[in-house]
Short mmCIF file of N, CA, C and O in Angstrom, two decimals:
data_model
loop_
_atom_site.label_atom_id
_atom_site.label_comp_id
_atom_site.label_asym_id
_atom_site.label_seq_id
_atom_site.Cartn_x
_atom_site.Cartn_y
_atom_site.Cartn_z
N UNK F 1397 -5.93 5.83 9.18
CA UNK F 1397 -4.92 6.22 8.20
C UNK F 1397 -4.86 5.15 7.12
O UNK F 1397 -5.25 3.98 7.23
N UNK F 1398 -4.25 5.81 5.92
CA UNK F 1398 -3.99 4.73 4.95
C UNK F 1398 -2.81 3.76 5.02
O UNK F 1398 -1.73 4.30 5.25
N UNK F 1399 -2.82 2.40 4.84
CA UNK F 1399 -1.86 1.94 4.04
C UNK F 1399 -1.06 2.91 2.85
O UNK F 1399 -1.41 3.95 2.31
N UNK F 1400 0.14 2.10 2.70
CA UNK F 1400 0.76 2.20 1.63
C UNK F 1400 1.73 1.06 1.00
O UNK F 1400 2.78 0.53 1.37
N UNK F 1401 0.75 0.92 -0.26
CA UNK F 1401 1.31 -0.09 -0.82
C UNK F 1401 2.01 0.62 -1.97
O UNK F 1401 1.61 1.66 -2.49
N UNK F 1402 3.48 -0.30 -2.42
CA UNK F 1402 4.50 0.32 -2.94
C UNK F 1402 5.45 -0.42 -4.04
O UNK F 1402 6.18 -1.30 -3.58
N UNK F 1403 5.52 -0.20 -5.22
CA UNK F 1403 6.85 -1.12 -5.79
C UNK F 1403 7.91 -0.79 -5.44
O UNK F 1403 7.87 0.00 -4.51
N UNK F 1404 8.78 -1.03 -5.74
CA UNK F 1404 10.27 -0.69 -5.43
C UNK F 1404 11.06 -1.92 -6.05
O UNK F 1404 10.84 -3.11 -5.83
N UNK F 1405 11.89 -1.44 -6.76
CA UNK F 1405 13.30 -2.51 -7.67
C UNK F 1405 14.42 -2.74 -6.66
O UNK F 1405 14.59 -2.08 -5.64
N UNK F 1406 15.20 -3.85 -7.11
CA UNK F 1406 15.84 -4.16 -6.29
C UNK F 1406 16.90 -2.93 -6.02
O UNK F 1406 17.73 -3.05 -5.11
N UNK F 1407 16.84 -1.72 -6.83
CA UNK F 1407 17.61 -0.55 -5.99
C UNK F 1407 17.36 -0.11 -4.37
O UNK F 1407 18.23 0.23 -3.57
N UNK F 1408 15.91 -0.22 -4.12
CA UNK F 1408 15.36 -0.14 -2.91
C UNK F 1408 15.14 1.43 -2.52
O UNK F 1408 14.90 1.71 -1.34
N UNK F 1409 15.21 2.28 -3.34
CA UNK F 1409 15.12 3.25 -3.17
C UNK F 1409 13.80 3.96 -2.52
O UNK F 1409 13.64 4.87 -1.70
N UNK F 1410 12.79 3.01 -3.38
CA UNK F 1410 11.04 3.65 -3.04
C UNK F 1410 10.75 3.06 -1.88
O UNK F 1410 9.92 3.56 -1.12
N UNK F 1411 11.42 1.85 -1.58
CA UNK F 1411 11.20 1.09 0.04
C UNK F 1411 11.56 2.05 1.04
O UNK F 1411 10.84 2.25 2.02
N UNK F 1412 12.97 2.84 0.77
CA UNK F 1412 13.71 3.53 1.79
C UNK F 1412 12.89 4.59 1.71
O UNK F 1412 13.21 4.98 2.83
N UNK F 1413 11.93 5.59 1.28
CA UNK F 1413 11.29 6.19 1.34
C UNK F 1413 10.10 5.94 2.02
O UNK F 1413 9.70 6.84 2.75
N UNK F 1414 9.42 4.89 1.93
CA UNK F 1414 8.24 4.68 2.34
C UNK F 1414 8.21 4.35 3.86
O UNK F 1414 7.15 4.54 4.46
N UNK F 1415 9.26 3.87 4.49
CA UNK F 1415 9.85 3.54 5.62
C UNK F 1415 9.98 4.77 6.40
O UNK F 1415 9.12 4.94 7.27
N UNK F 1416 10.88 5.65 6.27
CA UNK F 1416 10.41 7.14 6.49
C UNK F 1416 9.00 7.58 6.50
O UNK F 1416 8.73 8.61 7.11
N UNK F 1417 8.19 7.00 5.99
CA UNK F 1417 6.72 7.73 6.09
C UNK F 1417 6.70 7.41 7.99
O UNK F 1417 6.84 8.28 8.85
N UNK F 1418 6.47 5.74 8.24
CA UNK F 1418 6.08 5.26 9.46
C UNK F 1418 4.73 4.61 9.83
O UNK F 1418 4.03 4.40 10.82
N UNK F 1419 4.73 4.35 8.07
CA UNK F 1419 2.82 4.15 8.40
C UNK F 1419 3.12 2.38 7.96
O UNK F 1419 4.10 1.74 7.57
N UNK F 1420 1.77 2.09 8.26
CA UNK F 1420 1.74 0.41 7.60
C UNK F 1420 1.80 0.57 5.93
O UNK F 1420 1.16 1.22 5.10
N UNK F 1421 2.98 -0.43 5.88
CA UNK F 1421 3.46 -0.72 4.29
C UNK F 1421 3.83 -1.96 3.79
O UNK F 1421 4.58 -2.75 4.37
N UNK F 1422 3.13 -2.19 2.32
CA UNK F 1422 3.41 -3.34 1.87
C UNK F 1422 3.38 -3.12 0.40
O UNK F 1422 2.66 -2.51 -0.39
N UNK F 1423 4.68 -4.05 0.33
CA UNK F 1423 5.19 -4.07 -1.16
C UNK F 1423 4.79 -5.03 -2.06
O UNK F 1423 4.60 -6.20 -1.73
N UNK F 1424 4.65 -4.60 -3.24
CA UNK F 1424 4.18 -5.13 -4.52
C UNK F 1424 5.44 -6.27 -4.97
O UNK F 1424 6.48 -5.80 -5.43
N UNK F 1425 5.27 -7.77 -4.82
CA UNK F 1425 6.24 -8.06 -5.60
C UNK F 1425 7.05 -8.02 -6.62
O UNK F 1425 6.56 -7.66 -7.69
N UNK F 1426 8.66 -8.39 -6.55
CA UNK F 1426 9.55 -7.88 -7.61
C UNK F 1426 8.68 -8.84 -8.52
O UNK F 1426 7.92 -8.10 -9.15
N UNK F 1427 8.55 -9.62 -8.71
CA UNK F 1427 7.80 -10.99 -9.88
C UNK F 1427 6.82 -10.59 -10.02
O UNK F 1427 6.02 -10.33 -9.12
N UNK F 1428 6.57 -10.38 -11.91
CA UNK F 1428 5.76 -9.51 -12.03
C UNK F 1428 4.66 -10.93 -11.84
O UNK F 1428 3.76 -10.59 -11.06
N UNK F 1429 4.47 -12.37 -12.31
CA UNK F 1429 3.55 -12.80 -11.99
C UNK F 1429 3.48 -13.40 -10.59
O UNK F 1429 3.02 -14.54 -10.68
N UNK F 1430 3.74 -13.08 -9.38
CA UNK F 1430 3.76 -12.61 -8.20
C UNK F 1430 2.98 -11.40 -7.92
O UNK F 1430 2.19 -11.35 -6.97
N UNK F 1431 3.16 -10.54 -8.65
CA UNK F 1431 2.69 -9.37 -8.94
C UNK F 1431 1.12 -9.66 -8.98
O UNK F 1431 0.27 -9.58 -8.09
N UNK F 1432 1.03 -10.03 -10.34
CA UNK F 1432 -0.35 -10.80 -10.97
C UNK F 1432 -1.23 -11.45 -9.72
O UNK F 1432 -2.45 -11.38 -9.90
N UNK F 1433 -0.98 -11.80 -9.03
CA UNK F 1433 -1.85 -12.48 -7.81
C UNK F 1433 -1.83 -11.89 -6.82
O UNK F 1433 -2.49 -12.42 -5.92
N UNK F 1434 -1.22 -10.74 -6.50
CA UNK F 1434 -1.09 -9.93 -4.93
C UNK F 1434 -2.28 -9.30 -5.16
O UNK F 1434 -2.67 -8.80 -6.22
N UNK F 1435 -2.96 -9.39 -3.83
CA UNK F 1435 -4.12 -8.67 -3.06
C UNK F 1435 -3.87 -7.76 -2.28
O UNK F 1435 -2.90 -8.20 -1.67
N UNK F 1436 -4.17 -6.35 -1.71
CA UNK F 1436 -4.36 -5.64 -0.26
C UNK F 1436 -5.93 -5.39 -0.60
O UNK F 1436 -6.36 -4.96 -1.67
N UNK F 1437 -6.81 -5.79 0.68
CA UNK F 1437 -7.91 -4.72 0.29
C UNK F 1437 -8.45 -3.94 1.75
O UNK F 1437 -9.29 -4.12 2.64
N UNK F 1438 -7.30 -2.87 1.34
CA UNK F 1438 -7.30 -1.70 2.34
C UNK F 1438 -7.28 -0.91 1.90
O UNK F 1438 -6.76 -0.82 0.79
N UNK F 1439 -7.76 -0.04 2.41
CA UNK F 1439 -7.59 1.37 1.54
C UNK F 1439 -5.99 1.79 1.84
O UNK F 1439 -5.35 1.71 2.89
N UNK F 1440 -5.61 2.25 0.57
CA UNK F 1440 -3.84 2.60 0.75
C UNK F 1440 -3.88 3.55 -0.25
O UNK F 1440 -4.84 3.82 -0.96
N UNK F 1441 -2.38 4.21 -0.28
CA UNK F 1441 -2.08 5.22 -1.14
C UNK F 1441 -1.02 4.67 -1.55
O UNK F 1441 -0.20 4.27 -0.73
N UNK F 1442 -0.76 4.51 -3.18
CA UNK F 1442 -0.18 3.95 -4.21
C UNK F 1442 1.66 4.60 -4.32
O UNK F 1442 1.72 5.77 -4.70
N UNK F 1443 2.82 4.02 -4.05
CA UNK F 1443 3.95 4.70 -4.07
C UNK F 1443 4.20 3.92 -5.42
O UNK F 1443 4.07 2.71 -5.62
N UNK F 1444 4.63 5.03 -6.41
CA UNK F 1444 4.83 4.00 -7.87
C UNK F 1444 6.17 4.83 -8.28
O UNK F 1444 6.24 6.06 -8.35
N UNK F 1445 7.29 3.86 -8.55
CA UNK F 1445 8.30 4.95 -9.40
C UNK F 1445 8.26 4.73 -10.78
O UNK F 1445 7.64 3.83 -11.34
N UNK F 1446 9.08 5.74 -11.37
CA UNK F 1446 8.95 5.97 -12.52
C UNK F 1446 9.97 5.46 -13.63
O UNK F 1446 11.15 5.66 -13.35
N UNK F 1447 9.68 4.79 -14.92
CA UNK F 1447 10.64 4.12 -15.47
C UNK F 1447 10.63 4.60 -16.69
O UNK F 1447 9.92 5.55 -17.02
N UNK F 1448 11.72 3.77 -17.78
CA UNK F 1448 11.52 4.30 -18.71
C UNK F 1448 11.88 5.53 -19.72
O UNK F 1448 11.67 5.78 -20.91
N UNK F 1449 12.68 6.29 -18.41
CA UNK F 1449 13.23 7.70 -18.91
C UNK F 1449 12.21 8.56 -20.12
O UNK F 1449 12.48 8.93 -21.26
N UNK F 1450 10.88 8.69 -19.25
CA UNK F 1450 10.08 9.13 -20.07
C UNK F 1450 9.21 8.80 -21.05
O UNK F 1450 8.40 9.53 -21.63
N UNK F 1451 9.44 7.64 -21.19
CA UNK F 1451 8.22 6.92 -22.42
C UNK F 1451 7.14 6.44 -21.37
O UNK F 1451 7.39 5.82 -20.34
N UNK F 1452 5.67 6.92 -21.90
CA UNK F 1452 4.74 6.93 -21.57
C UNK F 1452 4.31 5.26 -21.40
O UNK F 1452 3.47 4.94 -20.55
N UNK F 1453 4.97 4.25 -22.26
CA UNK F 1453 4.63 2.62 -22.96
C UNK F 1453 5.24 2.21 -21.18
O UNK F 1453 4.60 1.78 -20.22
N UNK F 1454 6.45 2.50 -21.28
CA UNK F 1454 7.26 1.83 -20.26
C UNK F 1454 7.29 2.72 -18.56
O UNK F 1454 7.76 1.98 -17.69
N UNK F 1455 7.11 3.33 -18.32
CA UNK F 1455 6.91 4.48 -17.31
C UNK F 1455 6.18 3.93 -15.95
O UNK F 1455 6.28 4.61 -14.93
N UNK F 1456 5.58 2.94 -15.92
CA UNK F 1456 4.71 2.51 -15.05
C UNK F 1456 5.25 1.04 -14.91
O UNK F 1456 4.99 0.25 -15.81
N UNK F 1457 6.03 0.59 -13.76
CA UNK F 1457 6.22 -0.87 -13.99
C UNK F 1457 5.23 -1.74 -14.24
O UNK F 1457 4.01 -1.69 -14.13
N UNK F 1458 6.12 -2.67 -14.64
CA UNK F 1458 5.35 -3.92 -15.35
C UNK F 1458 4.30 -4.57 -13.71
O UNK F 1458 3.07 -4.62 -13.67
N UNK F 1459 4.85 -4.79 -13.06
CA UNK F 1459 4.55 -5.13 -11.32
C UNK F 1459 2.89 -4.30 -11.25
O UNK F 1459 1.75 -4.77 -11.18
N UNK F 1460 3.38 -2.99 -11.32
CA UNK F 1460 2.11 -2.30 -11.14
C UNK F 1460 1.11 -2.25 -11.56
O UNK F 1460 0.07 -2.07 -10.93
N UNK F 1461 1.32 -2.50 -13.46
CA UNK F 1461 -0.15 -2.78 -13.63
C UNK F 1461 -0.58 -4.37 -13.90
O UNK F 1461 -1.55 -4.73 -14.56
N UNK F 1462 0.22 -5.09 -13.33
CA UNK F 1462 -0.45 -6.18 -12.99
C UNK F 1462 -1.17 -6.32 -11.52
O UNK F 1462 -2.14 -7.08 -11.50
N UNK F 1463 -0.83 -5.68 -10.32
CA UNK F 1463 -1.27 -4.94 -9.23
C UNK F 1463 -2.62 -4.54 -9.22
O UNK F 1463 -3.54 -5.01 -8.55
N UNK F 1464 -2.65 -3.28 -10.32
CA UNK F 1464 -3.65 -2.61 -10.71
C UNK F 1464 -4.59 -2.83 -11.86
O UNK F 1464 -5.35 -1.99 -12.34
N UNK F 1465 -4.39 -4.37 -12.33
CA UNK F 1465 -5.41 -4.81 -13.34
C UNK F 1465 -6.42 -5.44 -12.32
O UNK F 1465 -7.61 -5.44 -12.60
N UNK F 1466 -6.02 -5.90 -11.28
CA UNK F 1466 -7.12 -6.49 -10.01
C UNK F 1466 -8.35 -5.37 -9.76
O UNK F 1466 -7.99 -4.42 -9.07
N UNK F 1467 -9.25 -5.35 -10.07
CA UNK F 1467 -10.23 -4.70 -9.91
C UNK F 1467 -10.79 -4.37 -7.97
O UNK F 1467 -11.44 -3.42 -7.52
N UNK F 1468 -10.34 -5.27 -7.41
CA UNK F 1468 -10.48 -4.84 -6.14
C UNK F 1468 -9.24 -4.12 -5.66
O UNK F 1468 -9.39 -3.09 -5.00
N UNK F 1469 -7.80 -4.66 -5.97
CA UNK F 1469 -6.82 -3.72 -5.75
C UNK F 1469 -7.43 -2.66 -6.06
O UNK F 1469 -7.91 -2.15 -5.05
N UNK F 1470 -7.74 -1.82 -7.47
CA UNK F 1470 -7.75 -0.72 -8.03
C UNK F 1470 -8.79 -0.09 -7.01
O UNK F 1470 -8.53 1.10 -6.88
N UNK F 1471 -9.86 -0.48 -6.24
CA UNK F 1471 -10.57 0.41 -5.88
C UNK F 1471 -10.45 0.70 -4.19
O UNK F 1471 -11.30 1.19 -3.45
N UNK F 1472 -9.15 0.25 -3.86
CA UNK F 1472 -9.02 0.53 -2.74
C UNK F 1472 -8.00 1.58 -2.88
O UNK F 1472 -7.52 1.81 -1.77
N UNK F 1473 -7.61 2.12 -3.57
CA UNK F 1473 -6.12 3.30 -3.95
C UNK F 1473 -7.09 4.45 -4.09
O UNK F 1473 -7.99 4.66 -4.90
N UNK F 1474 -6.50 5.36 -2.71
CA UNK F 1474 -7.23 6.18 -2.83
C UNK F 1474 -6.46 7.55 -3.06
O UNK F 1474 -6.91 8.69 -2.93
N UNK F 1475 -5.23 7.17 -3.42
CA UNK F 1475 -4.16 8.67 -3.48
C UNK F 1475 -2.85 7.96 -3.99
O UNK F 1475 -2.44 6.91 -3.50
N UNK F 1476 -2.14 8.73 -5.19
CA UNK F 1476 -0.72 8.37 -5.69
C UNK F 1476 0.17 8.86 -4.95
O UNK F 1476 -0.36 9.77 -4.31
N UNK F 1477 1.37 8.74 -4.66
CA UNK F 1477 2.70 9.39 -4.53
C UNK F 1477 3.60 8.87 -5.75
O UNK F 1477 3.82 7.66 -5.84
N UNK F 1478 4.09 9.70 -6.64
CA UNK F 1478 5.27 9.60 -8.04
C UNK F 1478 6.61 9.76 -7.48
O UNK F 1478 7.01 10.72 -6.82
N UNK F 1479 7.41 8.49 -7.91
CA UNK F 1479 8.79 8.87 -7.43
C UNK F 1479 9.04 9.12 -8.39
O UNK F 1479 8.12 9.26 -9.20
N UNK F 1480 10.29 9.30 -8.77
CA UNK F 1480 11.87 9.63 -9.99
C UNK F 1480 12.79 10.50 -9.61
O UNK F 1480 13.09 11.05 -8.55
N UNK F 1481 13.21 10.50 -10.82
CA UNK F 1481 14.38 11.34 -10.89
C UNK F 1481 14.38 12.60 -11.38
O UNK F 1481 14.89 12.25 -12.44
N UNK F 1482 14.25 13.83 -11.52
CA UNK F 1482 14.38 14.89 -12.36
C UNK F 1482 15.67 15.06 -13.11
O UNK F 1482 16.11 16.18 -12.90
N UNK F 1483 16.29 14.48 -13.76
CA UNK F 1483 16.99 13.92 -14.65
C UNK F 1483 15.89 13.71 -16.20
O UNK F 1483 16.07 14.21 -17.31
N UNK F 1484 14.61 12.63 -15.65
CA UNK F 1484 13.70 12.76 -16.71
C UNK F 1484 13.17 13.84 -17.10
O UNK F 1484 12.21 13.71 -17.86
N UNK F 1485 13.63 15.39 -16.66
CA UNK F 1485 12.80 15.84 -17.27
C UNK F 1485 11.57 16.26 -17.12
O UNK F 1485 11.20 16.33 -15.94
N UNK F 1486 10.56 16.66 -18.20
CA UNK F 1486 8.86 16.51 -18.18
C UNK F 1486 8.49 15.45 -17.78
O UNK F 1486 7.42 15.50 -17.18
N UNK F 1487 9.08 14.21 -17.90
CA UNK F 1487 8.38 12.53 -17.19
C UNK F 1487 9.07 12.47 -16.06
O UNK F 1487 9.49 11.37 -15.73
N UNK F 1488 9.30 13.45 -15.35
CA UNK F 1488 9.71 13.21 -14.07
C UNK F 1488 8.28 12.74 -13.30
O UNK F 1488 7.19 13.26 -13.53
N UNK F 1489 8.49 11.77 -12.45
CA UNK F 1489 6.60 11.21 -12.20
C UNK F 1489 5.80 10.69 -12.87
O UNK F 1489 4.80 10.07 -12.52
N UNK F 1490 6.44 11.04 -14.58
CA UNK F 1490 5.19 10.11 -15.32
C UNK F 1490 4.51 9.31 -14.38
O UNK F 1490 3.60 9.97 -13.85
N UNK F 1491 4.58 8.14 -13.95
CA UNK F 1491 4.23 7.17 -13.30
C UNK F 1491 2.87 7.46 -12.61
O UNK F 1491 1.87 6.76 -12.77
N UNK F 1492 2.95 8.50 -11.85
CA UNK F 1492 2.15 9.12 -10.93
C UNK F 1492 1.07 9.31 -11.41
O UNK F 1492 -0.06 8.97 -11.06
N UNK F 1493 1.64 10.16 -12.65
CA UNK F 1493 0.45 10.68 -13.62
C UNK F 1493 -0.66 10.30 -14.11
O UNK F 1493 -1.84 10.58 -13.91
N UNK F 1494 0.21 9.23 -15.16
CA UNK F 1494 -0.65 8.13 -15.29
C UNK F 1494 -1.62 6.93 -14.85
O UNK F 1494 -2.47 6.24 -15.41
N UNK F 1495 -1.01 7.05 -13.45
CA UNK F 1495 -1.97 5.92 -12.74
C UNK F 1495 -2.88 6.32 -11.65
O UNK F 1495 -3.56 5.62 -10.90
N UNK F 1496 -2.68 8.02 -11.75
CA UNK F 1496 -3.85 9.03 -10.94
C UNK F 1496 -4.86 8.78 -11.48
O UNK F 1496 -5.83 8.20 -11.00
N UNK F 1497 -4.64 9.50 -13.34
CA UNK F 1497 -5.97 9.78 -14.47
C UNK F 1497 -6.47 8.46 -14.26
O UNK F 1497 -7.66 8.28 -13.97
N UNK F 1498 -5.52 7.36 -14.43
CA UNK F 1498 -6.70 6.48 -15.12
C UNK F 1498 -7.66 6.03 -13.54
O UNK F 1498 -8.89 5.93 -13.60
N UNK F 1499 -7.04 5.84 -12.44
CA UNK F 1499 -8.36 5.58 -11.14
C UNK F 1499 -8.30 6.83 -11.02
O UNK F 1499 -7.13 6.96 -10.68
N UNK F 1500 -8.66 7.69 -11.05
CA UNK F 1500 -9.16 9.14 -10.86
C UNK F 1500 -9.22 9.27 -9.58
O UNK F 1500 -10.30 9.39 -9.00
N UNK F 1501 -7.55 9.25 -8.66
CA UNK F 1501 -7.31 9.25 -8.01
C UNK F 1501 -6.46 10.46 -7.57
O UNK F 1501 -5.68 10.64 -8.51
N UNK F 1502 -6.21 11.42 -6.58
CA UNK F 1502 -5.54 12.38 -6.47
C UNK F 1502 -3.49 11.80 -6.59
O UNK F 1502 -2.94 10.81 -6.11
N UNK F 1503 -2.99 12.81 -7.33
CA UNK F 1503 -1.28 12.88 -7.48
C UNK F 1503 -1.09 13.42 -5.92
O UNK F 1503 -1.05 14.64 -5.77
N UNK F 1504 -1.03 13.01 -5.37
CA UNK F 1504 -0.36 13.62 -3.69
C UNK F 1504 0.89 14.32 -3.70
O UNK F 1504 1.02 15.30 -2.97
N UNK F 1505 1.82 13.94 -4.43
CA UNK F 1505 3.15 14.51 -4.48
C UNK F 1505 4.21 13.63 -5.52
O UNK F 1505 4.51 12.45 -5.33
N UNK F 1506 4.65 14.37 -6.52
CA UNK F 1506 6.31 14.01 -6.68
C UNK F 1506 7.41 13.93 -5.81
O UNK F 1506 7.53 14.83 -4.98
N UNK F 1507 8.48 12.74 -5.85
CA UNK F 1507 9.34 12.84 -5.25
C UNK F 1507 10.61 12.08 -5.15
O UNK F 1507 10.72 10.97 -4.63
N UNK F 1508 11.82 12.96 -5.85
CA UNK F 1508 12.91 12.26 -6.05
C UNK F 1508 13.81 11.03 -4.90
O UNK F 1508 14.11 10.91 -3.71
N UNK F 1509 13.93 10.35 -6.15
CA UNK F 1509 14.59 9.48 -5.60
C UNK F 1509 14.09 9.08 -4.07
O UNK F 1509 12.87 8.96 -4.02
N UNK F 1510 14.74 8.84 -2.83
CA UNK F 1510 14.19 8.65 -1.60
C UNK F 1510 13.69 10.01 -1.12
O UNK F 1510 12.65 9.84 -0.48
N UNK F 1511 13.90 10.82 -1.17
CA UNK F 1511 13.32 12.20 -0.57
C UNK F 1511 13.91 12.72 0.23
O UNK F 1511 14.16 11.87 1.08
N UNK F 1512 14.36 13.79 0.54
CA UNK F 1512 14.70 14.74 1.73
C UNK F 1512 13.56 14.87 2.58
O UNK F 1512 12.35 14.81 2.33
N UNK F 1513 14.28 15.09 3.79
CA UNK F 1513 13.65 15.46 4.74
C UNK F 1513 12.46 15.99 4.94
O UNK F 1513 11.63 15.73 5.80
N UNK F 1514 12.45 16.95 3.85
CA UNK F 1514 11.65 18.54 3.79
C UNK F 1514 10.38 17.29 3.32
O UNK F 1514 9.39 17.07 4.02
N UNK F 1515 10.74 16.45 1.79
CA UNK F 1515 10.01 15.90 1.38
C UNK F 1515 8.87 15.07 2.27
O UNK F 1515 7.67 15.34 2.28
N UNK F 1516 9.43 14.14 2.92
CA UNK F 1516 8.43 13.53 3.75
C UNK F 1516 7.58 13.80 4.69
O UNK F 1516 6.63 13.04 4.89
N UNK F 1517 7.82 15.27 5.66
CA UNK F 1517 7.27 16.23 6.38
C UNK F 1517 5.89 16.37 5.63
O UNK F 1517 4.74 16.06 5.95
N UNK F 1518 6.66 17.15 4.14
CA UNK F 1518 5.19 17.15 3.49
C UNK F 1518 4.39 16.42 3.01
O UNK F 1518 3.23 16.73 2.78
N UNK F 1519 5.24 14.66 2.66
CA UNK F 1519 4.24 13.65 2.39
C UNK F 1519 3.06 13.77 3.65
O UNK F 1519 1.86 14.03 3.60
N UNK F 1520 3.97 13.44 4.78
CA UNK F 1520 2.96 13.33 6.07
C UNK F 1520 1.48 14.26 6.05
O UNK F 1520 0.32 13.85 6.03
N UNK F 1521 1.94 15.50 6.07
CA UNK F 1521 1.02 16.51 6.54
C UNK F 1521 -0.06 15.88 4.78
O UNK F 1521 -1.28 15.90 4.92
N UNK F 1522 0.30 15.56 3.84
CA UNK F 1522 -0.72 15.73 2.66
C UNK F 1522 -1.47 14.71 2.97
O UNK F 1522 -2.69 14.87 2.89
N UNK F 1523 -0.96 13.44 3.39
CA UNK F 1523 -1.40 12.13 3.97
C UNK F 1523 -2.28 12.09 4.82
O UNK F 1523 -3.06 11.14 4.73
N UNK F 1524 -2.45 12.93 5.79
CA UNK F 1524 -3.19 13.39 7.08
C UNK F 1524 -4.46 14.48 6.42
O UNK F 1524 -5.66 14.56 6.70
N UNK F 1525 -4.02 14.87 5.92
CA UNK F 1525 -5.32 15.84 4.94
C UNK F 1525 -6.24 14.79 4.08
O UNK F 1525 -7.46 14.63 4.02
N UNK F 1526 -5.31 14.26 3.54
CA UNK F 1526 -6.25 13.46 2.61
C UNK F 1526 -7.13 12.29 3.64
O UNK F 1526 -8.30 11.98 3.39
N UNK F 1527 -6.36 11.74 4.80
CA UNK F 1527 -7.05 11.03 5.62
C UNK F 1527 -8.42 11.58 6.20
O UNK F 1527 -9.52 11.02 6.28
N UNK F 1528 -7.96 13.07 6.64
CA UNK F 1528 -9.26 13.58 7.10
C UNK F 1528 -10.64 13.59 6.07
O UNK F 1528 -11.77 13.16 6.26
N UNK F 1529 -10.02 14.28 4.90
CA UNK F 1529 -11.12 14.25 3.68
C UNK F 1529 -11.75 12.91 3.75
O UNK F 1529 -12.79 12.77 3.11
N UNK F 1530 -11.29 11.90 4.42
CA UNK F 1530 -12.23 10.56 4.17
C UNK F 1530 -13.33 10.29 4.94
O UNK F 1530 -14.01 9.28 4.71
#
C-alpha cells in the first residue's frame, strides 16, 4: 500500500482526515523552509488542501510546492486526494487539480473539509484499486 504524505495548517483538519484513512502517514512541515528540505521516498499518495478561495497563484500551499520542487519527492506521488471547502465554488480542489496535471498523476477524490464517513469508505476502496493497478 501507499503512504500518505499530507499538509495540513494548524487548523488540522487534513491531519484529522488522513488519520481516518489508517494507513502510514507523514506530514509535510508547517515551515515552509522545513518544507524545502523534507524527503519521503516512498511511494505515497499526495493529501493537499486547498487555499486561496480560488485563485489559481495561491491555491496550492506554499509547503507543497516546496515539497514538490524535490525532484525525487515528485516522483514518488503516485495519486492526489483534494481537500476544501465547497464554499469555493469551481476551485473547490483547485489544489488537487493542479498538482495532478502538472505530475500527471491521477485526482483520486475531492473532499470536504475532514470528510464523512461515506467519504473515506470511498477514499479506501479508490486507494486499494489504485494499489492493485501497481
Amino acid at each position: 500500500m501507499f503512504d500518505v504524505v499530507y499538509f495540513s495548517s494548524v487548523s488540522e483538519n487534513t491531519k484529522r482526515l488522513v488519520e481516518k484513512l489508517g494507513l502510514t502517514a507523514v506530514r509535510i512541515p508547517l515551515k515552509t523552509e522545513e518544507a524545502a528540505t523534507f524527503t519521503h521516498l516512498r511511494d505515497s499518495v499526495l493529501v493537499v488542501p486547498t487555499y486561496g478561495s480560488g485563485d489559481e497563484k495561491t491555491s496550492v500551499p506554499k509547503q507543497v510546492i516546496k515539497f514538490l520542487n524535490n525532484p525525487d519527492n515528485r516522483k514518488h506521488i503516485k495519486g492526489v486526494i483534494a481537500t476544501g471547502n465547497t464554499n469555493f465554488g469551481e476551485s473547490y480542489g483547485l489544489a488537487g487539480d493542479i498538482v495532478s496535471a502538472k505530475l500527471g498523476v491521477p485526482l483520486i477524490q475531492r473532499v470536504e473539509l475532514l470528510g464523512t464517513p461515506e467519504d473515506v469508505a470511498q477514499l479506501k476502496e479508490r486507494l486499494n484499486k489504485l494499489w492493485e493497478l501497481r
